[in-house]
mmCIF file of C-alpha atoms and ligand atoms in Angstrom:
data_model
loop_
_atom_site.group_PDB
_atom_site.id
_atom_site.type_symbol
_atom_site.label_atom_id
_atom_site.label_comp_id
_atom_site.label_asym_id
_atom_site.label_seq_id
_atom_site.Cartn_x
_atom_site.Cartn_y
_atom_site.Cartn_z
ATOM 1 C CA MET A 1 3.440 -4.575 -22.952
ATOM 2 C CA LYS A 2 7.096 -3.851 -22.233
ATOM 3 C CA GLN A 3 7.548 -1.611 -25.287
ATOM 4 C CA ALA A 4 4.186 0.093 -24.768
ATOM 5 C CA PHE A 5 5.099 0.938 -21.164
ATOM 6 C CA ILE A 6 8.551 2.226 -22.106
ATOM 7 C CA SER A 7 7.112 4.316 -24.921
ATOM 8 C CA ALA A 8 4.366 5.707 -22.637
ATOM 9 C CA LEU A 9 7.030 6.872 -20.163
ATOM 10 C CA GLU A 10 9.167 8.357 -22.929
ATOM 11 C CA HIS A 11 6.153 10.305 -24.205
ATOM 12 C CA SER A 12 5.026 11.242 -20.689
ATOM 13 C CA SER A 13 1.637 9.857 -21.648
ATOM 14 C CA LEU A 14 -0.499 9.187 -18.593
ATOM 15 C CA GLU A 15 -3.290 8.048 -20.898
ATOM 16 C CA GLU A 16 -1.104 5.240 -22.268
ATOM 17 C CA LEU A 17 0.386 4.394 -18.880
ATOM 18 C CA ARG A 18 -3.083 3.946 -17.420
ATOM 19 C CA ARG A 19 -3.961 1.341 -20.038
ATOM 20 C CA ILE A 20 -0.955 -0.878 -19.217
ATOM 21 C CA PRO A 21 -1.352 -3.601 -16.552
ATOM 22 C CA LYS A 22 0.159 -2.628 -13.200
ATOM 23 C CA SER A 23 -0.148 -3.597 -9.559
ATOM 24 C CA ASP A 24 -0.899 -1.637 -6.401
ATOM 25 C CA LEU A 25 0.236 -3.755 -3.476
ATOM 26 C CA HIS A 26 0.393 -1.190 -0.690
ATOM 27 C CA ASN A 27 -2.942 0.568 -0.456
ATOM 28 C CA HIS A 28 -4.874 1.374 2.733
ATOM 29 C CA ALA A 29 -8.328 0.782 1.295
ATOM 30 C CA GLY A 30 -10.249 3.517 3.129
ATOM 31 C CA ARG A 31 -7.717 6.078 1.887
ATOM 32 C CA GLY A 32 -7.086 4.482 -1.514
ATOM 33 C CA GLY A 33 -9.486 6.384 -3.736
ATOM 34 C CA ASN A 34 -9.165 9.439 -5.886
ATOM 35 C CA LEU A 35 -9.970 12.955 -4.621
ATOM 36 C CA LYS A 36 -11.938 13.750 -7.791
ATOM 37 C CA TYR A 37 -14.236 10.774 -7.151
ATOM 38 C CA ILE A 38 -15.027 11.989 -3.635
ATOM 39 C CA GLU A 39 -15.362 15.596 -4.833
ATOM 40 C CA ALA A 40 -17.934 14.562 -7.444
ATOM 41 C CA TRP A 41 -19.925 12.431 -5.003
ATOM 42 C CA ALA A 42 -19.962 14.964 -2.150
ATOM 43 C CA ASN A 43 -20.207 17.935 -4.493
ATOM 44 C CA VAL A 44 -17.294 19.727 -2.839
ATOM 45 C CA THR A 45 -13.846 20.958 -3.793
ATOM 46 C CA ILE A 46 -10.884 19.449 -1.971
ATOM 47 C CA GLN A 47 -7.549 21.215 -2.145
ATOM 48 C CA PRO A 48 -4.778 18.565 -2.174
ATOM 49 C CA HIS A 49 -2.163 19.028 0.527
ATOM 50 C CA SER A 50 0.910 20.858 -0.674
ATOM 51 C CA GLY A 51 4.341 20.319 0.838
ATOM 52 C CA ALA A 52 5.333 17.794 3.462
ATOM 53 C CA PHE A 53 3.552 16.671 6.623
ATOM 54 C CA ALA A 54 5.527 16.989 9.871
ATOM 55 C CA SER A 55 4.288 13.613 11.144
ATOM 56 C CA LEU A 56 1.795 10.766 10.668
ATOM 57 C CA GLY A 57 -0.409 12.569 13.217
ATOM 58 C CA GLU A 58 -0.472 15.758 11.152
ATOM 59 C CA MET A 59 -1.232 13.708 8.038
ATOM 60 C CA GLN A 60 -4.142 11.968 9.742
ATOM 61 C CA GLU A 61 -5.487 15.296 10.976
ATOM 62 C CA TRP A 62 -5.350 16.744 7.460
ATOM 63 C CA PHE A 63 -7.214 13.690 6.147
ATOM 64 C CA VAL A 64 -9.968 13.971 8.755
ATOM 65 C CA HIS A 65 -10.486 17.697 8.205
ATOM 66 C CA ASN A 66 -10.149 17.776 4.431
ATOM 67 C CA VAL A 67 -11.439 14.432 3.124
ATOM 68 C CA LYS A 68 -13.161 12.289 5.748
ATOM 69 C CA CYS A 69 -15.410 15.171 6.788
ATOM 70 C CA HIS A 70 -17.009 14.966 3.313
ATOM 71 C CA CYS A 71 -17.613 11.206 3.520
ATOM 72 C CA PRO A 72 -18.419 10.381 7.151
ATOM 73 C CA GLY A 73 -20.061 7.357 8.751
ATOM 74 C CA THR A 74 -20.646 3.969 7.173
ATOM 75 C CA GLN A 75 -22.021 5.439 3.951
ATOM 76 C CA GLY A 76 -18.961 7.654 3.559
ATOM 77 C CA TYR A 77 -16.620 4.785 4.391
ATOM 78 C CA LEU A 78 -18.207 2.566 1.737
ATOM 79 C CA LYS A 79 -17.958 5.402 -0.776
ATOM 80 C CA ARG A 80 -14.230 5.641 -0.066
ATOM 81 C CA ILE A 81 -13.806 1.873 -0.577
ATOM 82 C CA GLU A 82 -15.812 2.141 -3.796
ATOM 83 C CA ALA A 83 -13.488 4.991 -4.810
ATOM 84 C CA ALA A 84 -10.441 2.753 -4.217
ATOM 85 C CA PHE A 85 -11.807 0.024 -6.517
ATOM 86 C CA ALA A 86 -12.894 2.581 -9.133
ATOM 87 C CA GLN A 87 -9.441 4.186 -9.031
ATOM 88 C CA ALA A 88 -7.760 0.805 -9.558
ATOM 89 C CA ALA A 89 -9.973 0.076 -12.581
ATOM 90 C CA ASP A 90 -9.314 3.549 -14.001
ATOM 91 C CA ASP A 91 -5.541 3.202 -13.595
ATOM 92 C CA GLY A 92 -5.154 -0.274 -15.124
ATOM 93 C CA ILE A 93 -4.389 -1.992 -11.806
ATOM 94 C CA GLN A 94 -4.530 -5.742 -12.396
ATOM 95 C CA LEU A 95 -3.370 -6.845 -8.990
ATOM 96 C CA LEU A 96 -4.815 -4.895 -6.086
ATOM 97 C CA ALA A 97 -3.927 -5.476 -2.441
ATOM 98 C CA LEU A 98 -6.248 -3.425 -0.227
ATOM 99 C CA SER A 99 -5.670 -3.445 3.521
ATOM 100 C CA PHE A 100 -8.399 -3.345 6.179
ATOM 101 C CA GLY A 101 -8.261 -3.096 9.976
ATOM 102 C CA ILE A 102 -10.231 -5.240 12.418
ATOM 103 C CA ASP A 103 -12.204 -2.114 13.409
ATOM 104 C CA GLU A 104 -13.392 -1.876 9.792
ATOM 105 C CA ILE A 105 -14.639 -5.479 9.888
ATOM 106 C CA ASP A 106 -16.502 -4.761 13.113
ATOM 107 C CA SER A 107 -17.985 -1.506 11.815
ATOM 108 C CA LEU A 108 -19.817 -3.449 9.098
ATOM 109 C CA GLY A 109 -21.123 -6.076 11.523
ATOM 110 C CA GLY A 110 -18.456 -8.798 11.362
ATOM 111 C CA MET A 111 -16.718 -10.976 8.796
ATOM 112 C CA GLU A 112 -19.768 -12.244 6.896
ATOM 113 C CA PRO A 113 -21.304 -8.883 5.980
ATOM 114 C CA PHE A 114 -17.825 -7.391 5.548
ATOM 115 C CA ILE A 115 -16.774 -10.004 2.985
ATOM 116 C CA ARG A 116 -20.115 -9.812 1.165
ATOM 117 C CA ILE A 117 -19.895 -6.011 0.844
ATOM 118 C CA MET A 118 -16.220 -5.911 -0.183
ATOM 119 C CA ASP A 119 -16.609 -8.687 -2.759
ATOM 120 C CA SER A 120 -19.620 -6.958 -4.287
ATOM 121 C CA LEU A 121 -17.771 -3.606 -4.505
ATOM 122 C CA HIS A 122 -14.884 -5.447 -6.165
ATOM 123 C CA GLN A 123 -17.187 -7.110 -8.699
ATOM 124 C CA ARG A 124 -19.023 -3.886 -9.431
ATOM 125 C CA TYR A 125 -16.166 -1.378 -9.657
ATOM 126 C CA ALA A 126 -12.996 -3.324 -10.505
ATOM 127 C CA PRO A 127 -14.015 -6.734 -11.885
ATOM 128 C CA GLY A 128 -10.891 -6.876 -14.049
ATOM 129 C CA ALA A 129 -8.522 -6.622 -11.077
ATOM 130 C CA VAL A 130 -7.403 -9.524 -8.921
ATOM 131 C CA PHE A 131 -8.324 -8.436 -5.395
ATOM 132 C CA LEU A 132 -5.924 -9.440 -2.617
ATOM 133 C CA PRO A 133 -7.485 -8.469 0.737
ATOM 134 C CA GLU A 134 -4.944 -7.718 3.467
ATOM 135 C CA LEU A 135 -5.553 -7.698 7.221
ATOM 136 C CA ALA A 136 -3.785 -4.662 8.721
ATOM 137 C CA LEU A 137 -2.974 -4.669 12.435
ATOM 138 C CA ASP A 138 -2.234 -1.503 14.376
ATOM 139 C CA ARG A 139 1.394 -1.352 15.572
ATOM 140 C CA ALA A 140 0.142 0.421 18.693
ATOM 141 C CA GLY A 141 -2.716 -2.063 19.246
ATOM 142 C CA ASN A 142 -3.299 -4.695 21.914
ATOM 143 C CA THR A 143 -1.794 -7.900 20.517
ATOM 144 C CA ASN A 144 -3.641 -10.139 23.016
ATOM 145 C CA ALA A 145 -6.965 -8.750 21.839
ATOM 146 C CA VAL A 146 -5.909 -9.402 18.206
ATOM 147 C CA CYS A 147 -4.907 -12.991 19.063
ATOM 148 C CA ARG A 148 -8.387 -13.703 20.363
ATOM 149 C CA ARG A 149 -9.922 -12.672 17.007
ATOM 150 C CA LEU A 150 -7.620 -14.509 14.607
ATOM 151 C CA GLY A 151 -9.336 -17.902 14.626
ATOM 152 C CA GLU A 152 -12.680 -16.405 13.659
ATOM 153 C CA ILE A 153 -11.175 -14.087 10.989
ATOM 154 C CA PHE A 154 -8.914 -16.680 9.360
ATOM 155 C CA ALA A 155 -11.707 -19.300 9.314
ATOM 156 C CA TYR A 156 -13.182 -17.490 6.296
ATOM 157 C CA GLN A 157 -9.951 -17.937 4.315
ATOM 158 C CA TRP A 158 -10.657 -14.553 2.725
ATOM 159 C CA PHE A 159 -7.616 -12.470 3.683
ATOM 160 C CA ARG A 160 -4.573 -13.201 1.539
ATOM 161 C CA SER A 161 -1.951 -11.359 3.567
ATOM 162 C CA ILE A 162 -1.287 -9.701 6.923
ATOM 163 C CA ASP A 163 0.363 -6.356 7.728
ATOM 164 C CA ILE A 164 1.266 -4.170 10.696
ATOM 165 C CA CYS A 165 0.808 -0.424 10.157
ATOM 166 C CA GLY A 166 0.619 2.780 12.177
ATOM 167 C CA PRO A 167 3.314 4.266 14.421
ATOM 168 C CA GLU A 168 6.366 2.135 13.696
ATOM 169 C CA LEU A 169 8.061 2.738 17.020
ATOM 170 C CA ALA A 170 4.974 2.089 19.211
ATOM 171 C CA GLN A 171 5.991 -1.361 20.492
ATOM 172 C CA PRO A 172 8.586 -4.045 19.712
ATOM 173 C CA ILE A 173 7.852 -5.973 16.532
ATOM 174 C CA THR A 174 8.550 -9.183 18.480
ATOM 175 C CA ASN A 175 5.196 -8.703 20.273
ATOM 176 C CA PHE A 176 3.566 -9.790 16.992
ATOM 177 C CA ARG A 177 5.491 -13.045 16.684
ATOM 178 C CA SER A 178 2.745 -15.448 17.728
ATOM 179 C CA ILE A 179 0.173 -13.625 15.571
ATOM 180 C CA TYR A 180 2.441 -14.077 12.563
ATOM 181 C CA ARG A 181 2.962 -17.765 13.271
ATOM 182 C CA THR A 182 -0.823 -18.194 13.311
ATOM 183 C CA ALA A 183 -1.127 -16.194 10.073
ATOM 184 C CA GLN A 184 1.593 -18.323 8.511
ATOM 185 C CA SER A 185 -0.253 -21.522 9.448
ATOM 186 C CA ALA A 186 -3.370 -20.046 7.856
ATOM 187 C CA GLY A 187 -1.416 -19.571 4.607
ATOM 188 C CA LEU A 188 -1.299 -15.767 4.571
ATOM 189 C CA VAL A 189 1.519 -13.807 2.919
ATOM 190 C CA LEU A 190 3.449 -12.117 5.743
ATOM 191 C CA LYS A 191 4.133 -8.389 5.382
ATOM 192 C CA ALA A 192 4.694 -5.436 7.734
ATOM 193 C CA HIS A 193 5.347 -1.697 7.620
ATOM 194 C CA THR A 194 8.947 -1.218 8.691
ATOM 195 C CA GLY A 195 11.897 0.928 7.685
ATOM 196 C CA GLU A 196 9.672 3.909 6.921
ATOM 197 C CA PHE A 197 10.466 5.799 10.124
ATOM 198 C CA GLY A 198 12.788 3.181 11.625
ATOM 199 C CA THR A 199 16.249 1.995 10.620
ATOM 200 C CA ALA A 200 17.800 -0.660 8.378
ATOM 201 C CA ASP A 201 18.260 -2.836 11.479
ATOM 202 C CA ASP A 202 14.533 -2.522 12.218
ATOM 203 C CA VAL A 203 13.802 -3.879 8.725
ATOM 204 C CA LEU A 204 16.129 -6.828 9.302
ATOM 205 C CA GLU A 205 14.721 -7.545 12.763
ATOM 206 C CA ALA A 206 11.111 -7.478 11.501
ATOM 207 C CA ALA A 207 11.955 -9.688 8.524
ATOM 208 C CA VAL A 208 13.772 -12.249 10.676
ATOM 209 C CA GLU A 209 11.468 -12.269 13.706
ATOM 210 C CA LEU A 210 8.192 -12.367 11.765
ATOM 211 C CA GLU A 211 9.556 -14.347 8.770
ATOM 212 C CA LEU A 212 8.260 -11.659 6.423
ATOM 213 C CA GLN A 213 7.940 -12.326 2.707
ATOM 214 C CA GLU A 214 7.348 -8.661 1.866
ATOM 215 C CA VAL A 215 8.001 -5.308 3.553
ATOM 216 C CA HIS A 216 5.851 -2.200 3.171
ATOM 217 C CA HIS A 217 8.263 0.719 2.637
ATOM 218 C CA GLY A 218 11.536 -0.690 4.027
ATOM 219 C CA ILE A 219 13.414 2.207 2.439
ATOM 220 C CA ALA A 220 15.675 2.657 5.473
ATOM 221 C CA ALA A 221 17.394 -0.567 4.366
ATOM 222 C CA ALA A 222 19.132 1.516 1.682
ATOM 223 C CA ALA A 223 21.485 2.812 4.404
ATOM 224 C CA SER A 224 22.942 -0.664 4.971
ATOM 225 C CA PRO A 225 24.643 -2.722 2.240
ATOM 226 C CA GLN A 226 24.490 -5.752 4.576
ATOM 227 C CA VAL A 227 20.746 -5.515 5.137
ATOM 228 C CA MET A 228 20.141 -4.937 1.411
ATOM 229 C CA GLN A 229 22.244 -8.009 0.630
ATOM 230 C CA TRP A 230 20.227 -10.055 3.115
ATOM 231 C CA LEU A 231 16.921 -8.870 1.626
ATOM 232 C CA ALA A 232 18.158 -9.615 -1.892
ATOM 233 C CA ASP A 233 19.447 -13.083 -0.893
ATOM 234 C CA HIS A 234 16.108 -13.945 0.738
ATOM 235 C CA HIS A 235 14.020 -12.434 -2.110
ATOM 236 C CA ILE A 236 12.130 -10.170 0.268
ATOM 237 C CA ARG A 237 10.228 -7.625 -1.725
ATOM 238 C CA LEU A 238 9.802 -4.016 -0.648
ATOM 239 C CA ASN A 239 6.492 -2.370 -1.585
ATOM 240 C CA VAL A 240 7.693 1.213 -1.986
ATOM 241 C CA CYS A 241 5.489 4.352 -2.071
ATOM 242 C CA PRO A 242 7.569 7.289 -3.387
ATOM 243 C CA THR A 243 5.129 10.191 -2.943
ATOM 244 C CA SER A 244 4.220 9.043 0.556
ATOM 245 C CA ASN A 245 7.929 9.058 1.444
ATOM 246 C CA VAL A 246 8.427 12.541 0.005
ATOM 247 C CA MET A 247 5.321 13.988 1.703
ATOM 248 C CA LEU A 248 6.220 12.440 5.058
ATOM 249 C CA GLY A 249 9.749 13.787 4.831
ATOM 250 C CA ARG A 250 11.417 10.369 4.545
ATOM 251 C CA THR A 251 13.315 11.536 1.471
ATOM 252 C CA ARG A 252 13.929 15.014 0.088
ATOM 253 C CA ASP A 253 12.406 14.499 -3.356
ATOM 254 C CA TYR A 254 11.824 11.911 -6.087
ATOM 255 C CA ALA A 255 15.337 12.361 -7.476
ATOM 256 C CA SER A 256 16.909 11.292 -4.174
ATOM 257 C CA HIS A 257 14.490 8.438 -3.425
ATOM 258 C CA PRO A 258 16.251 5.327 -2.018
ATOM 259 C CA VAL A 259 14.452 3.015 -4.472
ATOM 260 C CA ARG A 260 17.448 3.587 -6.787
ATOM 261 C CA THR A 261 19.921 2.231 -4.203
ATOM 262 C CA LEU A 262 17.631 -0.696 -3.306
ATOM 263 C CA TYR A 263 17.155 -1.616 -6.960
ATOM 264 C CA ASP A 264 20.902 -1.439 -7.622
ATOM 265 C CA ALA A 265 21.535 -3.760 -4.672
ATOM 266 C CA GLY A 266 19.231 -6.372 -6.204
ATOM 267 C CA VAL A 267 16.397 -5.967 -3.676
ATOM 268 C CA PRO A 268 13.027 -6.714 -5.363
ATOM 269 C CA VAL A 269 10.880 -3.557 -5.289
ATOM 270 C CA THR A 270 7.387 -2.504 -6.410
ATOM 271 C CA ILE A 271 5.806 0.955 -6.776
ATOM 272 C CA ASN A 272 2.568 1.690 -4.914
ATOM 273 C CA THR A 273 0.229 4.449 -3.698
ATOM 274 C CA ASP A 274 -0.101 3.968 0.121
ATOM 275 C CA ASP A 275 -2.869 6.582 0.705
ATOM 276 C CA LEU A 276 -4.004 8.011 -2.608
ATOM 277 C CA LEU A 277 -6.657 10.283 -1.050
ATOM 278 C CA ILE A 278 -3.808 12.000 0.817
ATOM 279 C CA PHE A 279 -0.771 11.747 -1.468
ATOM 280 C CA ASN A 280 -2.823 12.250 -4.633
ATOM 281 C CA GLN A 281 -0.632 10.289 -7.049
ATOM 282 C CA SER A 282 -1.840 7.230 -8.959
ATOM 283 C CA VAL A 283 0.452 4.270 -9.687
ATOM 284 C CA SER A 284 0.857 5.574 -13.256
ATOM 285 C CA GLU A 285 1.835 8.999 -11.924
ATOM 286 C CA GLU A 286 4.285 7.426 -9.465
ATOM 287 C CA TYR A 287 6.074 5.679 -12.369
ATOM 288 C CA LEU A 288 6.101 8.862 -14.405
ATOM 289 C CA ASN A 289 7.479 10.902 -11.489
ATOM 290 C CA LEU A 290 10.406 8.502 -11.036
ATOM 291 C CA TYR A 291 11.100 8.567 -14.756
ATOM 292 C CA LEU A 292 10.837 12.342 -15.265
ATOM 293 C CA CYS A 293 13.144 13.173 -12.344
ATOM 294 C CA GLY A 294 15.801 10.940 -13.937
ATOM 295 C CA LEU A 295 16.026 8.499 -11.026
ATOM 296 C CA MET A 296 15.118 5.358 -12.982
ATOM 297 C CA SER A 297 15.160 4.463 -16.671
ATOM 298 C CA ALA A 298 12.034 3.325 -18.504
ATOM 299 C CA VAL A 299 13.491 -0.180 -18.839
ATOM 300 C CA GLU A 300 14.165 -0.372 -15.087
ATOM 301 C CA LEU A 301 10.693 0.886 -14.247
ATOM 302 C CA ASN A 302 9.213 -1.746 -16.525
ATOM 303 C CA GLU A 303 11.152 -4.406 -14.652
ATOM 304 C CA ILE A 304 9.670 -3.052 -11.414
ATOM 305 C CA ARG A 305 6.185 -3.089 -12.986
ATOM 306 C CA GLU A 306 6.650 -6.735 -13.979
ATOM 307 C CA CYS A 307 7.928 -7.584 -10.480
ATOM 308 C CA GLY A 308 4.630 -6.280 -9.064
ATOM 309 C CA LEU A 309 2.536 -8.354 -11.431
ATOM 310 C CA HIS A 310 4.235 -11.565 -10.274
ATOM 311 C CA SER A 311 2.431 -11.697 -6.964
ATOM 312 C CA GLY A 312 -0.550 -13.188 -5.322
HETATM 313 ZN ZN1 ZN B 1 1.248 2.324 4.374
#
């Protein structure tokens, strides 16, 4: 596959890239589909957002008014999840981590119906992909309320990993310490969004305090050789989402994306979509973007692709 992937990049062939096994390990399920899929289902035209968003709030507002309005309620939510699985199958994603919030579990009536529905969508729309469900906690949420739910949620042994997402500066990461110890005892892979809006020190603090194995984003670490060295020494992988970072103003463009610096420092990295219904770039397109702007060579991008497939 190595040569096929390198040749697909060199020929700028999305068709070929899509056929090669890849992973998507940072994907917020309800926003992980493809705009065309939703357009076809709702029989509408959706203009992708152009330019950068000023904030996460502005991004969320755009999503509600341009995408979610066409797929509302439970039926619309399930269509968006279906779209995420269908997109993964269409893009050759072999390893798919989709993240879900506790509110999503509750909206479908609790863990039993939730698991039944998600597993059947997986089997129907992306049977060839290994599905790694991730429990995503809100950084601004009430951690005591989350604690009270963990026993019941983990009893099903369905979630494979845990994450914290949302406004990164909402509350100290240390508030999540006991939740992460419980998740660790339950055998989950420990991840969290950090170093997207915060600093290199925030990445280090989160990794140390929560004993993270992976970081979602973490790109701020590129500003600190010491933090990068620590991440490399401890084999902590960063699940990077280039278009998300560009569209949220975390980096000027693809050519200046910090994934280059992180890679050069020996930090394990993967390439992912984050919110495909908003950022509108598939995993294959993300690889091609990094190649065409001259940031990474085809050989390096293949190494990153292989890094992503060694998960789970
Ligand atoms: Zn994210």
